[in-house]
Short mmCIF file of C-alpha atoms in Angstrom, two decimals:
data_model
loop_
_atom_site.label_atom_id
_atom_site.label_comp_id
_atom_site.label_asym_id
_atom_site.label_seq_id
_atom_site.Cartn_x
_atom_site.Cartn_y
_atom_site.Cartn_z
CA MET A 1 121.00 -60.10 -6.65
CA ARG A 2 120.33 -59.82 -2.99
CA THR A 3 119.61 -62.53 -0.65
CA ILE A 4 116.25 -63.38 1.37
CA GLU A 5 118.00 -61.78 4.89
CA GLU A 6 118.69 -58.21 2.28
CA PHE A 7 114.86 -58.34 1.14
CA ASN A 8 113.59 -58.95 4.64
CA GLN A 9 115.37 -56.97 5.62
CA ASP A 10 114.28 -53.43 2.89
CA VAL A 11 111.83 -52.10 4.82
CA ARG A 12 110.73 -49.99 1.26
CA GLU A 13 107.25 -50.38 -0.21
CA LYS A 14 108.27 -52.65 -3.07
CA TYR A 15 107.37 -55.39 -5.67
CA LEU A 16 107.97 -59.20 -5.66
CA ILE A 17 107.28 -60.86 -8.29
CA ASP A 18 107.14 -65.15 -8.79
CA ILE A 19 108.84 -65.38 -12.16
CA ARG A 20 108.32 -69.38 -12.25
CA ASP A 21 105.65 -71.64 -14.06
CA LYS A 22 102.37 -71.38 -12.85
CA ASP A 23 102.03 -74.99 -10.95
CA SER A 24 104.84 -73.77 -9.07
CA TYR A 25 103.53 -70.56 -7.83
CA GLU A 26 100.19 -71.72 -7.07
CA LYS A 27 101.88 -74.50 -5.12
CA GLU A 28 103.69 -72.32 -2.85
CA THR A 29 105.45 -69.12 -2.98
CA MET A 30 106.69 -66.12 -0.53
CA PRO A 31 104.12 -64.16 0.98
CA GLY A 32 103.13 -61.23 -0.94
CA ALA A 33 104.11 -61.97 -4.99
CA SER A 34 102.39 -61.61 -7.61
CA HIS A 35 103.02 -64.06 -10.45
CA TYR A 36 104.21 -62.96 -14.18
CA TYR A 37 105.46 -65.52 -15.90
CA TRP A 38 109.26 -65.13 -17.09
CA GLU A 39 108.62 -65.43 -21.41
CA ASP A 40 105.76 -62.89 -20.30
CA LEU A 41 107.42 -60.37 -18.74
CA GLU A 42 109.84 -60.29 -21.33
CA THR A 43 107.43 -60.17 -24.31
CA VAL A 44 105.78 -57.45 -22.40
CA LEU A 45 109.54 -55.43 -21.52
CA GLU A 46 109.71 -56.23 -25.02
CA GLU A 47 106.76 -55.12 -26.69
CA ASN A 48 105.12 -53.18 -24.29
CA GLU A 49 107.07 -51.38 -21.78
CA GLU A 50 104.50 -48.79 -21.30
CA GLN A 51 101.59 -51.79 -19.94
CA PHE A 52 104.03 -52.40 -17.30
CA THR A 53 104.83 -49.01 -16.22
CA LYS A 54 101.21 -48.89 -16.16
CA ASP A 55 101.23 -51.67 -13.24
CA TYR A 56 104.63 -50.97 -11.72
CA SER A 57 105.86 -47.88 -11.34
CA LYS A 58 109.63 -46.83 -11.64
CA GLU A 59 109.39 -45.17 -8.19
CA ILE A 60 108.76 -48.82 -6.41
CA PRO A 61 112.14 -51.72 -6.19
CA ILE A 62 110.81 -54.47 -7.77
CA TYR A 63 112.48 -58.00 -7.12
CA LEU A 64 112.37 -61.63 -8.78
CA LEU A 65 111.22 -64.90 -7.33
CA CYS A 66 112.92 -67.44 -9.84
CA TYR A 67 113.92 -70.93 -10.19
CA THR A 68 117.65 -70.32 -9.06
CA GLY A 69 118.36 -66.98 -9.42
CA GLN A 70 119.65 -66.95 -12.61
CA LYS A 71 117.00 -65.82 -14.74
CA GLY A 72 115.71 -63.06 -12.44
CA ASP A 73 119.10 -62.31 -12.14
CA ASP A 74 118.53 -61.54 -16.40
CA ILE A 75 115.99 -60.00 -16.51
CA ALA A 76 116.67 -57.43 -13.36
CA ASP A 77 118.80 -56.14 -16.01
CA VAL A 78 116.56 -55.30 -18.55
CA LEU A 79 114.38 -53.87 -16.25
CA GLU A 80 117.63 -51.42 -14.79
CA SER A 81 118.09 -50.43 -18.44
CA LEU A 82 114.53 -49.72 -18.81
CA GLY A 83 114.89 -47.48 -15.43
CA PHE A 84 113.62 -49.61 -12.80
CA GLU A 85 115.30 -50.37 -9.52
CA ALA A 86 114.87 -54.35 -9.60
CA TYR A 87 116.67 -57.14 -7.79
CA SER A 88 116.58 -60.88 -8.69
CA ILE A 89 116.76 -63.06 -4.96
CA ASP A 90 119.85 -64.66 -4.93
CA GLY A 91 119.49 -68.46 -4.66
CA GLY A 92 115.92 -68.39 -5.82
CA PHE A 93 112.80 -70.39 -4.37
CA GLY A 94 115.43 -73.13 -2.80
CA ALA A 95 116.77 -70.05 -0.63
CA TYR A 96 113.85 -69.27 0.38
CA LEU A 97 112.63 -72.86 1.70
CA ARG A 98 116.79 -72.86 3.45
CA TRP A 99 115.23 -69.63 4.51
CA LYS A 100 111.62 -70.42 5.55
CA PHE A 101 113.02 -74.14 7.22
CA THR A 102 116.19 -73.40 8.96
CA GLY A 103 115.89 -69.19 10.29
CA TYR A 104 115.12 -68.93 13.06
CA LEU A 105 114.07 -65.79 15.80
CA LYS A 106 114.23 -66.51 19.38
CA ASP A 107 110.69 -65.21 20.46
CA ASP A 108 110.64 -63.51 17.07
CA ILE A 109 112.77 -61.35 17.84
CA GLN A 110 116.22 -61.72 18.46
CA PRO A 111 118.59 -64.16 16.19
CA VAL A 112 120.17 -67.26 17.78
CA SER A 113 123.53 -69.18 16.64
CA HIS A 114 122.42 -72.43 15.03
CA GLU A 115 124.48 -73.83 18.04
CA GLU A 116 121.53 -72.52 20.79
CA ARG A 117 118.82 -73.10 18.12
CA VAL A 118 120.40 -76.81 18.44
CA LYS A 119 120.54 -76.89 22.16
CA ASP A 120 116.87 -75.08 22.50
CA ILE A 121 115.53 -78.50 20.83
CA GLU A 122 116.95 -80.44 22.14
CA ARG A 123 115.87 -79.51 25.21
CA SER A 124 112.56 -78.72 24.78
CA ILE A 125 111.95 -82.75 24.73
CA VAL A 126 113.40 -83.26 27.71
CA LYS A 127 112.00 -80.66 29.45
CA LYS A 128 109.44 -79.19 27.88
CA PHE A 129 107.73 -82.62 25.92
CA ARG A 130 108.93 -84.25 28.99
CA LYS A 131 105.89 -85.96 30.56
CA PRO A 132 103.68 -86.55 26.48
CA ILE A 133 106.66 -87.19 24.23
CA TRP A 134 110.24 -88.21 26.14
CA ARG A 135 108.33 -90.10 28.37
CA LYS A 136 106.62 -92.59 26.37
CA PHE A 137 109.19 -92.91 24.25
CA THR A 138 111.43 -94.47 26.79
CA GLN A 139 107.96 -96.25 28.09
CA ALA A 140 107.69 -97.52 24.81
CA LEU A 141 111.50 -99.15 24.63
CA ASN A 142 111.12 -100.82 28.22
CA GLU A 143 107.43 -102.20 27.56
CA TYR A 144 107.50 -103.45 24.62
CA GLU A 145 112.46 -104.73 24.48
CA LEU A 146 113.25 -102.32 21.70
CA ILE A 147 116.35 -102.51 22.29
CA LYS A 148 119.39 -105.15 23.29
CA ASP A 149 123.06 -104.60 24.25
CA GLY A 150 125.23 -104.78 21.43
CA ASP A 151 122.79 -103.54 18.94
CA LYS A 152 122.83 -101.66 15.98
CA ILE A 153 120.11 -99.51 14.75
CA ALA A 154 119.08 -97.60 11.69
CA VAL A 155 117.01 -94.78 12.12
CA CYS A 156 114.82 -94.64 9.60
CA ILE A 157 113.71 -90.97 8.47
CA SER A 158 111.34 -89.90 5.03
CA GLY A 159 111.73 -86.28 6.00
CA GLY A 160 108.36 -85.65 8.30
CA LYS A 161 107.88 -84.66 11.51
CA ASP A 162 107.75 -88.38 13.06
CA SER A 163 110.74 -89.63 11.89
CA MET A 164 112.63 -86.53 12.17
CA LEU A 165 111.95 -86.55 16.00
CA MET A 166 112.29 -89.69 16.07
CA ALA A 167 115.71 -89.32 15.02
CA LYS A 168 116.15 -86.31 17.70
CA LEU A 169 115.16 -88.35 20.65
CA PHE A 170 117.77 -91.44 19.58
CA GLN A 171 120.08 -88.68 20.01
CA GLU A 172 119.19 -87.96 23.79
CA LEU A 173 118.92 -91.38 23.95
CA LYS A 174 122.06 -91.54 23.62
CA LYS A 175 123.23 -88.87 25.21
CA HIS A 176 121.32 -88.92 28.46
CA GLY A 177 120.64 -92.67 29.79
CA ARG A 178 121.69 -95.68 27.43
CA ASN A 179 125.11 -95.42 25.16
CA ASN A 180 125.20 -99.89 24.95
CA PHE A 181 123.49 -99.42 21.14
CA GLU A 182 125.02 -97.61 18.29
CA LEU A 183 122.50 -95.40 15.29
CA VAL A 184 122.52 -95.06 11.39
CA PHE A 185 120.74 -92.24 10.25
CA LEU A 186 119.01 -93.48 7.36
CA VAL A 187 117.28 -91.50 5.01
CA MET A 188 116.27 -93.11 1.22
CA ASN A 189 115.91 -91.42 -1.65
CA PRO A 190 113.41 -93.25 -3.77
CA GLY A 191 113.13 -90.59 -6.73
CA TYR A 192 112.11 -87.45 -4.55
CA ASN A 193 112.54 -84.11 -6.78
CA ASP A 194 114.88 -81.75 -6.13
CA LEU A 195 112.92 -79.39 -3.65
CA ASN A 196 111.90 -82.11 -1.31
CA TYR A 197 115.57 -83.39 -1.09
CA GLN A 198 116.76 -80.15 -0.65
CA VAL A 199 114.32 -79.46 2.48
CA ILE A 200 115.33 -82.85 4.48
CA VAL A 201 118.94 -82.19 3.96
CA ASN A 202 118.21 -79.25 4.96
CA ASN A 203 115.84 -80.18 8.04
CA ALA A 204 118.93 -82.81 8.88
CA GLU A 205 121.43 -79.79 8.84
CA THR A 206 118.87 -77.87 10.83
CA LEU A 207 118.71 -80.54 14.00
CA ASP A 208 121.66 -81.95 13.25
CA ILE A 209 121.42 -85.09 12.47
CA PRO A 210 124.11 -86.76 10.53
CA ILE A 211 122.00 -88.48 8.06
CA THR A 212 123.53 -91.53 5.65
CA VAL A 213 121.95 -91.14 2.93
CA PHE A 214 121.22 -93.74 -0.26
CA LYS A 215 119.19 -93.76 -3.68
CA THR A 216 116.59 -95.77 -5.24
CA GLU A 217 114.31 -95.80 -8.09
CA ILE A 218 111.02 -97.00 -6.67
CA PHE A 219 109.09 -93.69 -7.98
CA ASP A 220 110.02 -94.61 -11.34
CA THR A 221 109.51 -98.10 -10.52
CA VAL A 222 105.92 -97.94 -9.54
CA ALA A 223 104.82 -94.64 -11.72
CA ASP A 224 103.15 -96.99 -14.40
CA ILE A 225 101.45 -99.42 -11.86
CA GLU A 226 97.31 -98.14 -12.37
CA GLU A 227 96.19 -100.55 -9.10
CA SER A 228 97.81 -100.27 -5.66
CA PRO A 229 100.94 -98.36 -6.11
CA CYS A 230 101.44 -96.89 -2.77
CA TYR A 231 101.42 -101.11 -1.42
CA LEU A 232 103.80 -102.01 -4.45
CA CYS A 233 106.17 -98.91 -3.08
CA ALA A 234 105.87 -99.10 0.53
CA ARG A 235 106.65 -102.15 0.22
CA MET A 236 110.08 -101.80 -2.12
CA ARG A 237 110.52 -98.84 0.08
CA ARG A 238 110.93 -101.21 3.51
CA GLY A 239 113.21 -103.99 1.23
CA TYR A 240 115.68 -100.85 0.64
CA LEU A 241 116.05 -99.93 4.14
CA TYR A 242 115.98 -103.73 5.49
CA SER A 243 118.80 -104.17 2.83
CA LYS A 244 120.90 -100.91 3.07
CA ALA A 245 120.42 -101.15 6.66
CA LYS A 246 121.85 -104.90 6.58
CA GLU A 247 124.56 -103.45 4.19
CA LEU A 248 126.07 -101.09 7.18
CA GLY A 249 125.46 -103.77 9.77
CA CYS A 250 122.94 -102.83 11.54
CA ASN A 251 120.70 -105.76 12.97
CA LYS A 252 116.94 -103.07 13.20
CA ILE A 253 115.11 -100.22 11.67
CA ALA A 254 113.23 -98.42 13.49
CA LEU A 255 110.07 -96.60 11.93
CA GLY A 256 108.40 -93.37 13.19
CA HIS A 257 104.99 -94.91 13.69
CA HIS A 258 102.54 -93.28 16.67
CA TYR A 259 100.05 -93.98 18.83
CA ASP A 260 97.60 -92.67 16.44
CA ASP A 261 99.12 -95.26 13.34
CA VAL A 262 97.88 -97.99 15.46
CA ILE A 263 94.52 -96.80 15.94
CA GLU A 264 93.88 -96.12 12.77
CA THR A 265 95.42 -99.28 11.39
CA ILE A 266 92.91 -101.73 14.19
CA LEU A 267 89.85 -99.73 12.69
CA MET A 268 90.63 -99.68 8.90
CA GLY A 269 91.57 -103.42 9.37
CA MET A 270 88.24 -104.26 11.00
CA LEU A 271 86.20 -102.36 8.30
CA TYR A 272 88.10 -102.18 5.05
CA GLY A 273 89.94 -105.36 5.81
CA ALA A 274 87.88 -107.85 7.66
CA GLN A 275 89.99 -108.64 9.80
CA ILE A 276 91.34 -107.69 13.86
CA GLN A 277 95.13 -106.47 14.09
CA THR A 278 97.26 -104.16 14.17
CA MET A 279 100.37 -102.78 13.99
CA MET A 280 103.43 -104.24 16.31
CA PRO A 281 105.80 -102.41 18.25
CA LYS A 282 108.50 -104.29 16.45
CA LEU A 283 108.72 -107.67 13.74
CA HIS A 284 110.73 -110.29 12.59
CA SER A 285 111.70 -109.72 9.37
CA THR A 286 110.67 -113.46 7.23
CA ASN A 287 112.54 -111.97 4.47
CA PHE A 288 116.77 -110.62 5.47
CA GLU A 289 117.50 -112.76 8.11
CA GLY A 290 118.52 -111.39 11.88
CA MET A 291 117.23 -108.02 10.94
CA GLU A 292 114.16 -106.92 12.90
CA LEU A 293 111.84 -104.00 12.88
CA ILE A 294 110.88 -101.85 15.62
CA ARG A 295 108.81 -98.57 16.39
CA PRO A 296 109.27 -96.39 19.43
CA MET A 297 107.66 -94.18 18.78
CA TYR A 298 104.23 -96.79 19.48
CA LEU A 299 102.89 -94.45 22.77
CA ILE A 300 103.00 -91.08 21.50
CA ARG A 301 99.97 -89.29 19.85
CA GLU A 302 100.22 -86.86 17.18
CA ALA A 303 98.50 -84.02 18.77
CA ASP A 304 102.13 -84.01 21.10
CA ILE A 305 104.82 -83.99 18.36
CA ILE A 306 102.61 -81.39 15.71
CA HIS A 307 103.00 -79.18 19.58
CA TRP A 308 106.79 -80.17 19.40
CA LYS A 309 106.99 -79.44 15.74
CA GLU A 310 105.20 -76.18 16.22
CA TYR A 311 106.62 -74.93 19.34
CA ASN A 312 110.09 -74.96 18.10
CA LYS A 313 108.97 -73.07 14.59
CA LEU A 314 110.50 -76.42 12.57
CA GLU A 315 108.53 -77.27 9.13
CA PHE A 316 108.58 -80.51 7.70
CA ILE A 317 107.25 -82.35 4.69
CA GLN A 318 104.04 -84.28 4.91
CA CYS A 319 103.69 -86.20 1.79
CA ALA A 320 106.70 -86.12 -1.33
CA CYS A 321 105.03 -88.86 -3.38
CA ARG A 322 105.74 -87.84 -7.15
CA LEU A 323 103.10 -89.81 -7.84
CA THR A 324 100.80 -86.99 -6.15
CA GLU A 325 104.20 -84.08 -6.65
CA SER A 326 102.73 -82.50 -3.10
CA CYS A 327 104.74 -79.20 -2.52
CA ALA A 328 107.16 -79.23 0.26
CA SER A 329 105.89 -77.34 2.21
CA CYS A 330 101.95 -78.42 2.44
CA GLY A 331 102.73 -81.80 1.57
CA GLY A 332 100.16 -84.15 0.89
CA THR A 333 97.00 -83.94 3.13
CA GLU A 334 95.07 -87.66 2.36
CA LYS A 335 92.11 -86.52 2.00
CA GLY A 336 89.91 -89.03 0.08
CA SER A 337 92.37 -92.03 1.71
CA LYS A 338 90.96 -94.59 3.43
CA ARG A 339 92.92 -93.74 6.38
CA ALA A 340 91.41 -89.72 6.37
CA GLU A 341 87.98 -91.21 6.38
CA ILE A 342 89.58 -93.18 9.39
CA LYS A 343 91.57 -90.29 11.48
CA GLN A 344 88.26 -88.40 10.30
CA LEU A 345 86.15 -91.08 12.10
CA ILE A 346 87.70 -91.75 15.38
CA LYS A 347 87.62 -88.10 15.81
CA ASP A 348 84.94 -87.69 15.50
CA LEU A 349 83.64 -91.08 17.81
CA THR A 350 85.90 -88.99 20.14
CA LYS A 351 83.04 -85.89 20.50
CA VAL A 352 81.40 -88.44 21.79
CA SER A 353 83.37 -90.64 24.56
CA PRO A 354 87.23 -89.65 25.26
CA TYR A 355 87.59 -92.98 25.89
CA ILE A 356 86.96 -93.60 22.71
CA GLU A 357 91.41 -94.13 21.38
CA LYS A 358 92.31 -95.31 24.60
CA ASN A 359 89.54 -98.28 24.03
CA ILE A 360 90.59 -99.65 20.92
CA PHE A 361 94.66 -99.55 21.15
CA ARG A 362 93.75 -101.34 24.24
CA SER A 363 90.89 -104.05 22.63
CA VAL A 364 93.82 -105.59 20.86
CA GLU A 365 95.56 -106.38 24.09
CA ASN A 366 92.69 -107.54 25.53
CA VAL A 367 91.55 -110.32 22.87
CA ASN A 368 89.43 -113.37 24.74
CA LEU A 369 90.13 -116.17 21.79
CA GLU A 370 86.79 -117.81 23.58
CA THR A 371 84.67 -115.45 22.61
CA VAL A 372 86.12 -114.73 18.95
CA ILE A 373 84.69 -117.21 16.06
CA ALA A 374 88.27 -118.15 14.49
CA TYR A 375 91.71 -116.60 14.86
CA LYS A 376 95.22 -117.91 12.94
CA LYS A 377 98.02 -118.93 14.21
CA ASP A 378 101.90 -119.28 12.00
CA GLY A 379 99.09 -118.78 9.07
CA VAL A 380 96.74 -121.82 10.86
CA LYS A 381 93.06 -121.26 11.17
CA HIS A 382 91.89 -122.12 13.95
CA VAL A 383 87.87 -122.56 14.93
CA PHE A 384 85.23 -121.94 18.48
CA LEU A 385 84.57 -126.27 17.14
CA ASP A 386 87.73 -127.13 17.39
CA ASP A 387 87.14 -127.00 21.63
CA TYR A 388 83.29 -126.90 21.43
#
C-alpha cells in the first residue's frame, strides 16, 4: 500500500484506477482516475490478461483506489504476480477525502502544521474578513440582543459552510470579546452516510471545533413519506436539537441562516405562500419552555461566506440528505426547488437594480399597518375595517 501523500510524491507517469462501483466513481473520484469495477478487473486478469496489458503497460506503475484500501490491496497482489508494479491507496477513497478536506499548502507551496492553519483561519476572520463577516456578526448580536449574561448556547453544526463559520465566529467572540456565556458545539447525525459524517468530523478537527455528536433516526423515519418529507424532516431536526440542547443545560440554540436566506424567505412567502413574513433573528420556542432560537449570521452575505471558505481552501458538504444522496464534496444544488427559483429571481432582479436585495430585507422593517388590508397578531386576524 501507499498513502495519498506517497501517491502525490510519485512524479512518474502512472495509472490511477478507481475500482469502486460506477455510481460512486461518477459522483466523485480522484483527479485523473479511470474506472474499472473490481469484479470486472478480477475477471479480466484471470481470463484475458493479454487484453488488460494492451491498455495498461507493465512499464508504468498502477495505483488502485477502492473504498478502504483492502480490495485494492488484494488486486494489487494479483497484478504484481503478473509482473505489474501495483499499489493500493492506503485507506481508499476515505483517505483521499480526508486529505482533500484537511490537506493544506500555504501559498500552494509551503506545508504548514495543523496549529498554524487554525491560526491562519481564525486570523482571516478578524483581519481580512473583519468588515463583511466579523462586524456583521457582532452587529447582529448587538442589534437584536441575541446573547445575554449567563446564556449557554448550543451552536448547531450541520456540516455546511454557514454553520462551520458560525462556530468559528463564536470561538473568536469568546477569545477576543465577551466571555459572559458558554458554548456547546452540537452536531446531530440524523442518519448521514458514513462518508458525509466523516467529512463533518474531519472539518471539525481541521477548524479545531470540539463537537458534541448525538444520533437520531430521522432519515429512516421520513424515507417513505412521499409528500413534503423535507418539511417533516426539518421540524423533527429542530425538535431534536432543542431537546438535546436543553438536556445539556443550554437555553438557546444558534442556527447558521444568513442574510440571503432571509430575503429568499421573504420573497418565497409572498410569491408562493400569499403572505408577508420573514425569518426572525430570534424566536421563543413554543414547545420547549425557556428555550430560544437565535440566528447570529443574520446580516452576513452568502457571497462573503463563500469567499472566506475559498480564501482558506476549505471544503464543506452542501447537502448530506440521504434522500438525495448528494456526494460529500459537491453536495446538493437545490436545482428544481422553489428556493432555487427565488435565488435566481433575486439574482436577475439585482441586475436591474443593485438595491433590490437591501429593499427586500428592509421591507419587513417598514410595514405600515395603515396601508395593509389585514394582518395577524397572536393568531388573531385584524382588518382595516375594524378601525375605519
